[in-house]
Coordinates of N, CA, C and O in Angstrom, one line a residue:
M1 N 0.8 -1.2 0.0 CA 0.0 0.0 0.0 C 0.9 1.2 0.0 O 1.7 1.4 0.8
S2 N 0.7 2.1 -1.0 CA 1.5 3.3 -1.0 C 0.9 4.4 -0.2 O -0.3 4.5 -0.1
K3 N 1.7 5.3 0.3 CA 1.2 6.5 1.0 C 1.1 7.6 0.0 O 2.0 7.9 -0.7
K4 N -0.1 8.3 0.0 CA -0.3 9.4 -0.9 C 0.2 10.7 -0.1 O 0.3 10.7 1.1
S5 N 0.4 11.7 -0.8 CA 0.9 13.0 -0.3 C 0.1 14.1 -0.9 O -0.4 14.1 -2.0
W6 N 0.0 15.2 -0.2 CA -0.6 16.4 -0.7 C 0.2 16.9 -1.9 O -0.4 17.6 -2.8
S7 N 1.4 16.6 -2.0 CA 2.2 17.0 -3.2 C 1.8 16.4 -4.5 O 2.1 16.9 -5.6
A8 N 0.9 15.3 -4.4 CA 0.4 14.7 -5.6 C -0.8 15.5 -6.2 O -1.2 15.3 -7.3
Y9 N -1.3 16.5 -5.4 CA -2.4 17.3 -5.9 C -1.8 18.4 -6.8 O -1.0 19.2 -6.4
L10 N -2.3 18.4 -8.1 CA -1.8 19.3 -9.1 C -1.9 20.8 -8.7 O -3.0 21.2 -8.2
I11 N -0.9 21.6 -9.0 CA -0.9 23.0 -8.8 C -1.0 23.7 -10.2 O -0.2 23.4 -11.1
T12 N -2.0 24.5 -10.3 CA -2.2 25.3 -11.6 C -1.8 26.7 -11.4 O -1.7 27.2 -10.2
E13 N -1.5 27.4 -12.5 CA -1.0 28.8 -12.4 C -2.1 29.7 -11.9 O -1.9 30.7 -11.2
A14 N -3.3 29.5 -12.4 CA -4.5 30.3 -12.0 C -5.7 29.5 -11.7 O -5.8 28.3 -12.1
P15 N -6.6 30.0 -10.9 CA -7.8 29.2 -10.5 C -8.7 29.0 -11.7 O -8.8 29.9 -12.5
P16 N -9.4 27.9 -11.7 CA -10.4 27.8 -12.8 C -11.6 28.7 -12.5 O -11.8 29.1 -11.3
E17 N -12.3 29.1 -13.5 CA -13.5 29.9 -13.2 C -14.6 29.0 -12.6 O -14.6 27.8 -13.0
E18 N -15.4 29.5 -11.8 CA -16.4 28.7 -11.1 C -17.2 27.9 -12.1 O -17.8 28.5 -13.0
G19 N -17.2 26.6 -11.9 CA -18.1 25.7 -12.8 C -17.5 25.5 -14.2 O -18.2 25.0 -15.0
C20 N -16.3 26.1 -14.5 CA -15.8 26.0 -15.9 C -14.7 25.0 -15.9 O -14.1 24.6 -14.9
E21 N -14.3 24.7 -17.2 CA -13.2 23.8 -17.4 C -11.9 24.4 -17.1 O -11.8 25.7 -17.1
V22 N -10.9 23.6 -16.8 CA -9.6 24.1 -16.5 C -8.9 24.6 -17.7 O -8.2 25.6 -17.8
S23 N -9.1 23.9 -18.8 CA -8.5 24.2 -20.1 C -9.4 23.6 -21.2 O -10.2 22.8 -21.0
A24 N -9.1 24.0 -22.4 CA -9.8 23.5 -23.6 C -9.7 22.0 -23.7 O -10.6 21.3 -24.1
S25 N -8.6 21.5 -23.3 CA -8.4 20.0 -23.4 C -8.9 19.3 -22.2 O -9.0 18.0 -22.2
D26 N -9.3 20.0 -21.1 CA -9.7 19.4 -19.9 C -11.2 19.9 -19.7 O -11.4 21.0 -19.2
R27 N -12.1 19.0 -20.0 CA -13.5 19.4 -19.9 C -14.2 19.2 -18.6 O -15.4 19.2 -18.5
R28 N -13.4 19.0 -17.5 CA -14.0 18.8 -16.2 C -14.4 20.1 -15.6 O -13.8 21.2 -15.9
R29 N -15.4 20.1 -14.8 CA -15.9 21.3 -14.0 C -15.3 21.3 -12.6 O -15.3 20.3 -11.9
F30 N -14.8 22.5 -12.2 CA -14.2 22.6 -10.8 C -14.9 23.7 -10.1 O -15.4 24.7 -10.7
A31 N -15.0 23.6 -8.7 CA -15.5 24.6 -7.9 C -14.6 24.8 -6.7 O -14.0 23.8 -6.2
E32 N -14.5 26.0 -6.2 CA -13.6 26.3 -5.0 C -14.2 25.6 -3.8 O -15.4 25.6 -3.6
V33 N -13.3 25.1 -2.9 CA -13.7 24.4 -1.7 C -13.6 25.4 -0.5 O -12.6 26.1 -0.4
P34 N -14.6 25.4 0.4 CA -14.5 26.2 1.6 C -13.3 25.7 2.4 O -12.8 24.6 2.4
V35 N -12.8 26.7 3.3 CA -11.6 26.4 4.1 C -12.1 25.8 5.4 O -12.7 26.6 6.3
S36 N -11.8 24.5 5.7 CA -12.1 23.9 7.0 C -11.5 22.5 7.0 O -11.1 22.0 5.9
G37 N -11.3 22.0 8.2 CA -10.7 20.7 8.3 C -11.6 19.6 7.7 O -11.1 18.7 7.1
W38 N -12.9 19.7 7.9 CA -13.8 18.8 7.3 C -13.7 18.7 5.8 O -13.6 17.7 5.2
H39 N -13.7 19.9 5.1 CA -13.6 20.0 3.7 C -12.2 19.4 3.2 O -12.1 18.8 2.2
A40 N -11.1 19.7 4.0 CA -9.8 19.2 3.6 C -9.8 17.7 3.7 O -9.2 17.0 2.8
L41 N -10.5 17.1 4.7 CA -10.6 15.7 4.8 C -11.4 15.1 3.6 O -11.0 14.0 3.1
V42 N -12.4 15.7 3.2 CA -13.2 15.3 2.0 C -12.2 15.3 0.8 O -12.2 14.3 0.0
L43 N -11.4 16.3 0.6 CA -10.5 16.4 -0.5 C -9.5 15.3 -0.5 O -9.1 14.7 -1.5
W44 N -9.0 14.9 0.7 CA -8.1 13.8 0.9 C -8.8 12.5 0.5 O -8.2 11.6 -0.2
A45 N -10.1 12.3 0.8 CA -10.8 11.1 0.5 C -11.0 11.1 -1.0 O -11.0 10.0 -1.6
I46 N -11.3 12.2 -1.7 CA -11.5 12.2 -3.1 C -10.3 11.9 -3.9 O -10.2 11.2 -4.8
G47 N -9.2 12.5 -3.4 CA -7.9 12.2 -4.0 C -7.4 13.2 -5.1 O -8.2 14.0 -5.6
P48 N -6.1 13.1 -5.4 CA -5.5 14.1 -6.4 C -6.0 14.0 -7.8 O -5.8 14.9 -8.6
A49 N -6.7 12.9 -8.2 CA -7.2 12.8 -9.6 C -8.3 13.8 -9.8 O -8.6 14.1 -11.0
H50 N -9.0 14.3 -8.8 CA -10.2 15.1 -8.9 C -10.1 16.4 -8.2 O -11.1 17.0 -7.9
V51 N -8.9 16.8 -7.8 CA -8.7 18.0 -7.0 C -7.5 18.8 -7.6 O -6.5 18.1 -8.0
I52 N -7.6 20.1 -7.7 CA -6.5 20.9 -8.1 C -6.3 22.1 -7.1 O -7.2 22.3 -6.3
R53 N -5.2 22.8 -7.2 CA -5.0 23.9 -6.3 C -4.1 24.9 -7.0 O -3.5 24.7 -8.0
C54 N -4.2 26.2 -6.5 CA -3.3 27.2 -7.0 C -2.9 28.1 -5.8 O -3.6 28.0 -4.7
L55 N -1.9 28.8 -5.9 CA -1.4 29.7 -4.9 C -2.5 30.7 -4.6 O -3.2 31.3 -5.5
D56 N -2.8 31.0 -3.3 CA -3.8 32.0 -2.9 C -3.1 33.4 -2.9 O -2.3 33.7 -2.0
Q57 N -3.3 34.2 -3.9 CA -2.7 35.5 -4.0 C -3.7 36.6 -3.8 O -3.4 37.8 -4.1
R58 N -4.8 36.3 -3.3 CA -5.9 37.3 -3.0 C -5.5 38.1 -1.8 O -4.9 37.6 -0.8
V59 N -6.0 39.3 -1.7 CA -5.9 40.2 -0.5 C -6.9 39.6 0.4 O -8.1 39.5 0.1
P60 N -6.5 39.3 1.7 CA -7.5 38.8 2.6 C -8.6 39.8 2.9 O -8.4 41.0 3.0
E61 N -9.9 39.3 3.0 CA -11.0 40.2 3.3 C -10.9 40.5 4.8 O -10.4 39.7 5.6
P62 N -11.4 41.7 5.2 CA -11.3 42.1 6.6 C -12.3 41.3 7.4 O -13.2 40.7 6.9
I63 N -12.0 41.2 8.7 CA -12.9 40.5 9.7 C -13.8 41.5 10.3 O -13.4 42.6 10.6
R64 N -15.1 41.1 10.4 CA -16.1 42.0 11.0 C -16.1 41.6 12.5 O -16.3 40.5 12.9
V65 N -15.9 42.7 13.3 CA -15.8 42.5 14.8 C -17.0 43.3 15.4 O -17.2 44.4 15.1
V66 N -17.8 42.5 16.1 CA -19.0 43.1 16.8 C -18.7 43.1 18.3 O -18.4 42.1 18.9
C67 N -18.9 44.3 18.9 CA -18.7 44.4 20.4 C -20.0 45.0 21.0 O -20.6 45.9 20.4
E68 N -20.3 44.4 22.1 CA -21.5 45.0 22.9 C -21.0 45.3 24.3 O -20.3 44.5 25.0
S69 N -21.3 46.6 24.7 CA -20.9 47.1 26.0 C -21.9 48.1 26.4 O -22.3 49.0 25.7
G70 N -22.4 47.9 27.7 CA -23.4 48.9 28.2 C -24.6 49.0 27.3 O -25.2 50.1 27.2
G71 N -25.0 47.9 26.7 CA -26.2 47.9 25.9 C -26.0 48.6 24.5 O -27.0 48.7 23.8
Q72 N -24.8 48.9 24.2 CA -24.5 49.5 22.9 C -23.7 48.6 22.1 O -22.8 47.9 22.6
R73 N -24.0 48.5 20.8 CA -23.4 47.6 19.9 C -22.6 48.4 18.9 O -23.1 49.3 18.3
T74 N -21.3 48.0 18.7 CA -20.5 48.6 17.7 C -19.9 47.5 16.8 O -19.7 46.4 17.2
V75 N -19.8 47.9 15.5 CA -19.3 47.0 14.5 C -18.1 47.7 13.8 O -18.2 48.9 13.5
R76 N -17.0 47.0 13.7 CA -15.9 47.5 13.0 C -15.2 46.4 12.1 O -15.4 45.2 12.4
L77 N -14.5 46.9 11.1 CA -13.7 45.9 10.3 C -12.3 46.0 10.7 O -11.7 47.1 10.9
E78 N -11.6 44.9 10.8 CA -10.2 44.8 11.1 C -9.5 43.9 10.0 O -10.1 43.0 9.5
E79 N -8.3 44.3 9.7 CA -7.5 43.4 8.8 C -7.2 42.1 9.5 O -7.0 42.0 10.7
R80 N -7.1 41.1 8.7 CA -6.7 39.7 9.2 C -5.3 39.8 9.6 O -4.4 40.4 9.0
T81 N -5.0 39.1 10.7 CA -3.6 39.0 11.2 C -3.0 37.7 10.9 O -3.7 36.7 10.6
C82 N -1.7 37.6 11.1 CA -1.0 36.3 11.0 C -1.6 35.3 12.1 O -1.7 34.1 11.8
G83 N -2.0 35.8 13.2 CA -2.6 35.0 14.3 C -3.9 34.5 13.8 O -4.2 33.3 14.2
D84 N -4.7 35.3 13.1 CA -6.0 34.8 12.6 C -5.8 33.6 11.7 O -6.4 32.6 11.8
R85 N -4.9 33.8 10.8 CA -4.6 32.8 9.8 C -4.0 31.5 10.5 O -4.4 30.4 10.2
S86 N -3.1 31.7 11.4 CA -2.5 30.6 12.1 C -3.6 29.8 12.9 O -3.5 28.6 12.9
A87 N -4.6 30.5 13.5 CA -5.6 29.8 14.2 C -6.4 28.9 13.3 O -6.7 27.8 13.7
V88 N -6.8 29.4 12.2 CA -7.6 28.6 11.2 C -6.7 27.4 10.7 O -7.2 26.3 10.7
E89 N -5.5 27.6 10.4 CA -4.6 26.5 9.9 C -4.4 25.5 11.0 O -4.3 24.3 10.7
S90 N -4.3 26.0 12.3 CA -4.1 25.0 13.4 C -5.4 24.1 13.6 O -5.2 22.9 13.8
E91 N -6.6 24.7 13.4 CA -7.8 23.9 13.5 C -7.9 22.9 12.4 O -8.3 21.7 12.6
I92 N -7.5 23.3 11.2 CA -7.5 22.3 10.1 C -6.5 21.2 10.3 O -6.8 20.0 10.2
H93 N -5.3 21.6 10.8 CA -4.2 20.6 11.1 C -4.7 19.6 12.2 O -4.6 18.4 12.0
D94 N -5.3 20.1 13.2 CA -5.8 19.2 14.3 C -6.8 18.3 13.8 O -6.8 17.1 14.2
Y95 N -7.8 18.8 13.0 CA -8.8 17.9 12.5 C -8.2 16.8 11.6 O -8.6 15.6 11.8
L96 N -7.3 17.1 10.7 CA -6.7 16.1 9.9 C -5.8 15.2 10.7 O -5.8 14.0 10.4
M97 N -5.1 15.6 11.7 CA -4.3 14.7 12.5 C -5.2 13.7 13.3 O -4.9 12.6 13.4
N98 N -6.4 14.2 13.7 CA -7.4 13.3 14.3 C -7.9 12.2 13.4 O -8.3 11.2 13.8
A99 N -7.8 12.5 12.1 CA -8.2 11.5 11.1 C -7.0 10.7 10.6 O -7.2 9.9 9.7
R100 N -5.9 11.0 11.2 CA -4.6 10.3 10.8 C -4.2 10.6 9.3 O -3.8 9.8 8.6
V101 N -4.5 11.9 8.9 CA -4.1 12.4 7.6 C -3.1 13.5 7.7 O -3.2 14.3 8.7
P102 N -2.1 13.5 6.8 CA -1.1 14.6 6.9 C -1.7 16.0 6.8 O -2.7 16.2 6.2
S103 N -1.0 16.9 7.4 CA -1.4 18.3 7.4 C -1.5 18.8 5.9 O -0.6 18.5 5.2
Q104 N -2.5 19.6 5.6 CA -2.7 20.2 4.3 C -1.7 21.4 4.2 O -1.6 22.2 5.1
P105 N -1.1 21.5 3.0 CA -0.2 22.7 2.8 C -1.0 24.0 2.9 O -2.1 24.0 2.5
C106 N -0.3 25.0 3.5 CA -1.0 26.3 3.6 C -0.7 27.2 2.3 O 0.2 26.9 1.6
G107 N -1.5 28.2 2.2 CA -1.3 29.2 1.1 C -1.9 28.8 -0.2 O -1.5 29.4 -1.2
Y108 N -2.8 27.9 -0.3 CA -3.4 27.5 -1.5 C -4.9 27.6 -1.5 O -5.5 27.6 -0.4
R109 N -5.5 27.8 -2.7 CA -6.9 27.7 -2.9 C -7.1 26.4 -3.5 O -6.4 25.9 -4.4
W110 N -8.1 25.6 -3.0 CA -8.4 24.3 -3.4 C -9.7 24.2 -4.3 O -10.6 24.9 -3.9
F111 N -9.6 23.4 -5.3 CA -10.8 23.2 -6.2 C -11.1 21.8 -6.4 O -10.1 21.0 -6.7
V112 N -12.3 21.4 -6.4 CA -12.7 20.0 -6.5 C -13.5 19.9 -7.8 O -14.2 20.7 -8.2
E113 N -13.2 18.7 -8.5 CA -14.0 18.4 -9.7 C -15.4 18.1 -9.3 O -15.7 17.4 -8.4
I114 N -16.4 18.7 -10.1 CA -17.8 18.4 -9.9 C -18.2 17.2 -10.8 O -18.1 17.3 -12.0
P115 N -18.5 16.1 -10.2 CA -18.8 14.9 -11.0 C -20.1 15.1 -11.7 O -21.0 15.9 -11.3
G116 N -20.3 14.3 -12.8 CA -21.6 14.3 -13.5 C -22.8 14.0 -12.6 O -22.6 13.2 -11.7
G117 N -23.9 14.7 -12.8 CA -25.0 14.5 -12.0 C -25.1 15.3 -10.8 O -26.0 15.3 -10.0
I118 N -24.0 16.1 -10.5 CA -23.9 17.0 -9.4 C -23.9 18.4 -9.9 O -23.2 18.7 -10.8
S119 N -24.8 19.3 -9.3 CA -24.9 20.6 -9.9 C -23.8 21.6 -9.5 O -23.4 22.4 -10.3
D120 N -23.3 21.5 -8.2 CA -22.3 22.5 -7.8 C -21.6 22.0 -6.6 O -21.9 20.9 -6.1
C121 N -20.8 22.8 -6.0 CA -20.0 22.5 -4.8 C -20.9 22.2 -3.6 O -20.7 21.2 -2.9
D122 N -21.9 23.0 -3.4 CA -22.9 22.8 -2.3 C -23.5 21.4 -2.4 O -23.7 20.7 -1.4
D123 N -24.0 21.1 -3.6 CA -24.6 19.8 -3.9 C -23.6 18.7 -3.6 O -23.9 17.7 -2.9
L124 N -22.4 18.8 -4.0 CA -21.3 17.8 -3.8 C -21.1 17.6 -2.3 O -21.2 16.4 -1.8
F125 N -20.8 18.6 -1.6 CA -20.5 18.5 -0.2 C -21.7 18.1 0.6 O -21.6 17.5 1.7
G126 N -22.9 18.5 0.1 CA -24.2 18.1 0.7 C -24.3 16.6 0.7 O -24.9 16.0 1.6
R127 N -23.9 15.9 -0.4 CA -23.9 14.5 -0.5 C -23.1 13.8 0.6 O -23.5 12.8 1.2
F128 N -21.9 14.4 0.8 CA -21.0 13.8 1.9 C -21.7 14.1 3.3 O -21.8 13.2 4.1
S129 N -22.2 15.3 3.5 CA -22.7 15.7 4.7 C -24.0 14.8 5.1 O -24.1 14.3 6.2
S130 N -24.9 14.7 4.1 CA -26.1 13.9 4.4 C -25.8 12.4 4.6 O -26.4 11.8 5.5
S131 N -24.8 11.9 4.0 CA -24.4 10.5 4.2 C -23.8 10.3 5.6 O -24.0 9.3 6.3
L132 N -23.1 11.3 6.0 CA -22.5 11.2 7.4 C -23.5 11.5 8.5 O -23.3 11.1 9.6
S133 N -24.6 12.3 8.1 CA -25.5 12.7 9.2 C -26.3 11.5 9.8 O -26.8 11.6 10.9
E134 N -26.4 10.4 9.1 CA -27.1 9.3 9.6 C -26.4 8.7 10.8 O -26.9 8.0 11.6
Y135 N -25.1 9.1 11.0 CA -24.3 8.6 12.2 C -24.5 9.6 13.4 O -24.0 9.3 14.5
R136 N -25.2 10.7 13.2 CA -25.5 11.7 14.2 C -24.4 12.0 15.2 O -24.4 11.8 16.4
D137 N -23.3 12.5 14.6 CA -22.1 12.9 15.3 C -21.5 11.8 16.2 O -20.8 12.1 17.2
Q138 N -21.6 10.6 15.8 CA -21.0 9.5 16.6 C -19.6 9.1 16.0 O -18.9 8.4 16.7
L139 N -19.3 9.7 14.9 CA -18.0 9.3 14.3 C -16.9 10.3 14.6 O -17.1 11.5 14.6
M140 N -15.7 9.8 14.9 CA -14.5 10.6 15.0 C -14.0 10.9 13.6 O -14.4 10.2 12.7
P141 N -13.2 11.9 13.4 CA -12.7 12.2 12.0 C -12.1 11.0 11.3 O -12.3 10.8 10.1
V142 N -11.3 10.1 12.1 CA -10.7 8.9 11.4 C -11.8 8.0 10.9 O -11.6 7.4 9.9
E143 N -13.0 7.9 11.6 CA -14.1 7.1 11.1 C -14.8 7.8 10.0 O -15.3 7.1 9.0
E144 N -15.0 9.1 10.1 CA -15.6 9.9 9.0 C -14.9 9.6 7.7 O -15.5 9.5 6.6
F145 N -13.6 9.6 7.8 CA -12.7 9.4 6.6 C -13.1 8.2 5.8 O -13.2 8.2 4.6
E146 N -13.3 7.1 6.5 CA -13.6 5.8 5.8 C -15.0 5.9 5.1 O -15.1 5.5 4.0
V147 N -15.9 6.6 5.7 CA -17.3 6.8 5.0 C -17.1 7.7 3.8 O -17.6 7.5 2.8
M148 N -16.2 8.8 4.0 CA -16.0 9.7 2.9 C -15.4 9.0 1.7 O -15.7 9.3 0.6
V149 N -14.5 8.1 1.9 CA -13.9 7.4 0.8 C -14.9 6.6 0.1 O -14.9 6.6 -1.2
A150 N -15.8 5.9 0.8 CA -16.9 5.1 0.2 C -17.8 6.1 -0.7 O -18.2 5.7 -1.8
I151 N -18.1 7.2 -0.2 CA -19.0 8.2 -0.9 C -18.2 8.7 -2.1 O -18.8 8.7 -3.2
A152 N -17.0 9.0 -2.0 CA -16.2 9.5 -3.1 C -16.1 8.4 -4.2 O -16.2 8.7 -5.4
N153 N -15.9 7.2 -3.8 CA -15.9 6.1 -4.8 C -17.2 6.0 -5.6 O -17.2 5.7 -6.8
L154 N -18.3 6.2 -4.9 CA -19.6 6.2 -5.6 C -19.8 7.4 -6.6 O -20.3 7.3 -7.7
L155 N -19.3 8.6 -6.1 CA -19.5 9.8 -6.9 C -18.6 9.9 -8.1 O -18.9 10.5 -9.1
Y156 N -17.3 9.4 -7.9 CA -16.3 9.5 -9.0 C -16.0 8.2 -9.6 O -14.9 7.7 -9.6
Q157 N -17.1 7.5 -10.1 CA -16.9 6.2 -10.7 C -16.3 6.4 -12.1 O -17.0 6.5 -13.1
D158 N -15.0 6.4 -12.1 CA -14.3 6.6 -13.4 C -13.4 5.4 -13.8 O -12.4 5.5 -14.4
G159 N -13.9 4.2 -13.3 CA -13.3 3.0 -13.8 C -12.2 2.6 -12.8 O -11.6 1.5 -12.9
K160 N -11.9 3.4 -11.8 CA -10.8 2.9 -10.8 C -11.3 3.3 -9.4 O -12.0 4.3 -9.3
K161 N -11.0 2.5 -8.5 CA -11.3 2.8 -7.1 C -10.4 3.9 -6.6 O -9.2 3.8 -6.8
L162 N -11.0 4.8 -5.9 CA -10.1 5.9 -5.3 C -9.4 5.2 -4.1 O -9.8 4.4 -3.4
E163 N -8.1 5.7 -3.9 CA -7.3 5.2 -2.9 C -7.7 5.8 -1.5 O -7.9 7.0 -1.4
S164 N -7.7 4.9 -0.5 CA -7.9 5.4 0.8 C -6.6 5.5 1.6 O -6.7 5.6 2.8
D165 N -5.5 5.3 0.9 CA -4.2 5.4 1.6 C -4.1 6.6 2.4 O -4.4 7.7 1.9
R166 N -3.5 6.5 3.5 CA -3.2 7.7 4.3 C -1.8 8.1 4.0 O -1.2 9.0 4.4

């Protein structure tokens, strides 16, 4: 059994347009993946044949901070800090480690191929979520991963079984 690595996930120069092909020779549809440990685990279950990434060169959006004091509410925007980014990456790292999956590389935008019969990214991740919901939060990330691999195998039936190698 071979060990897969995040380095096997293709890096493209630019992100694909939402729902569009990567290139004229590649007719697959891709959608950007939300940033979370759960979504990263789904990408690991799906595997590098159906996921691409590109460097994240966007200016980070500001964070909306809401404060309430003395019955008065104030809202302000603040720039994201290295600490903010570090906290998010730490949560993703911890989730993946609990699933016994290597840490996902930082600084990338991730895109998943939308299989035939699936309308968009929400529909795709909804299939994973609804299949896992029958377990009603009884699964640890390591157990979720095994279910995710089975779902990915059903959704991406391209003649080969997706690898569940860690």
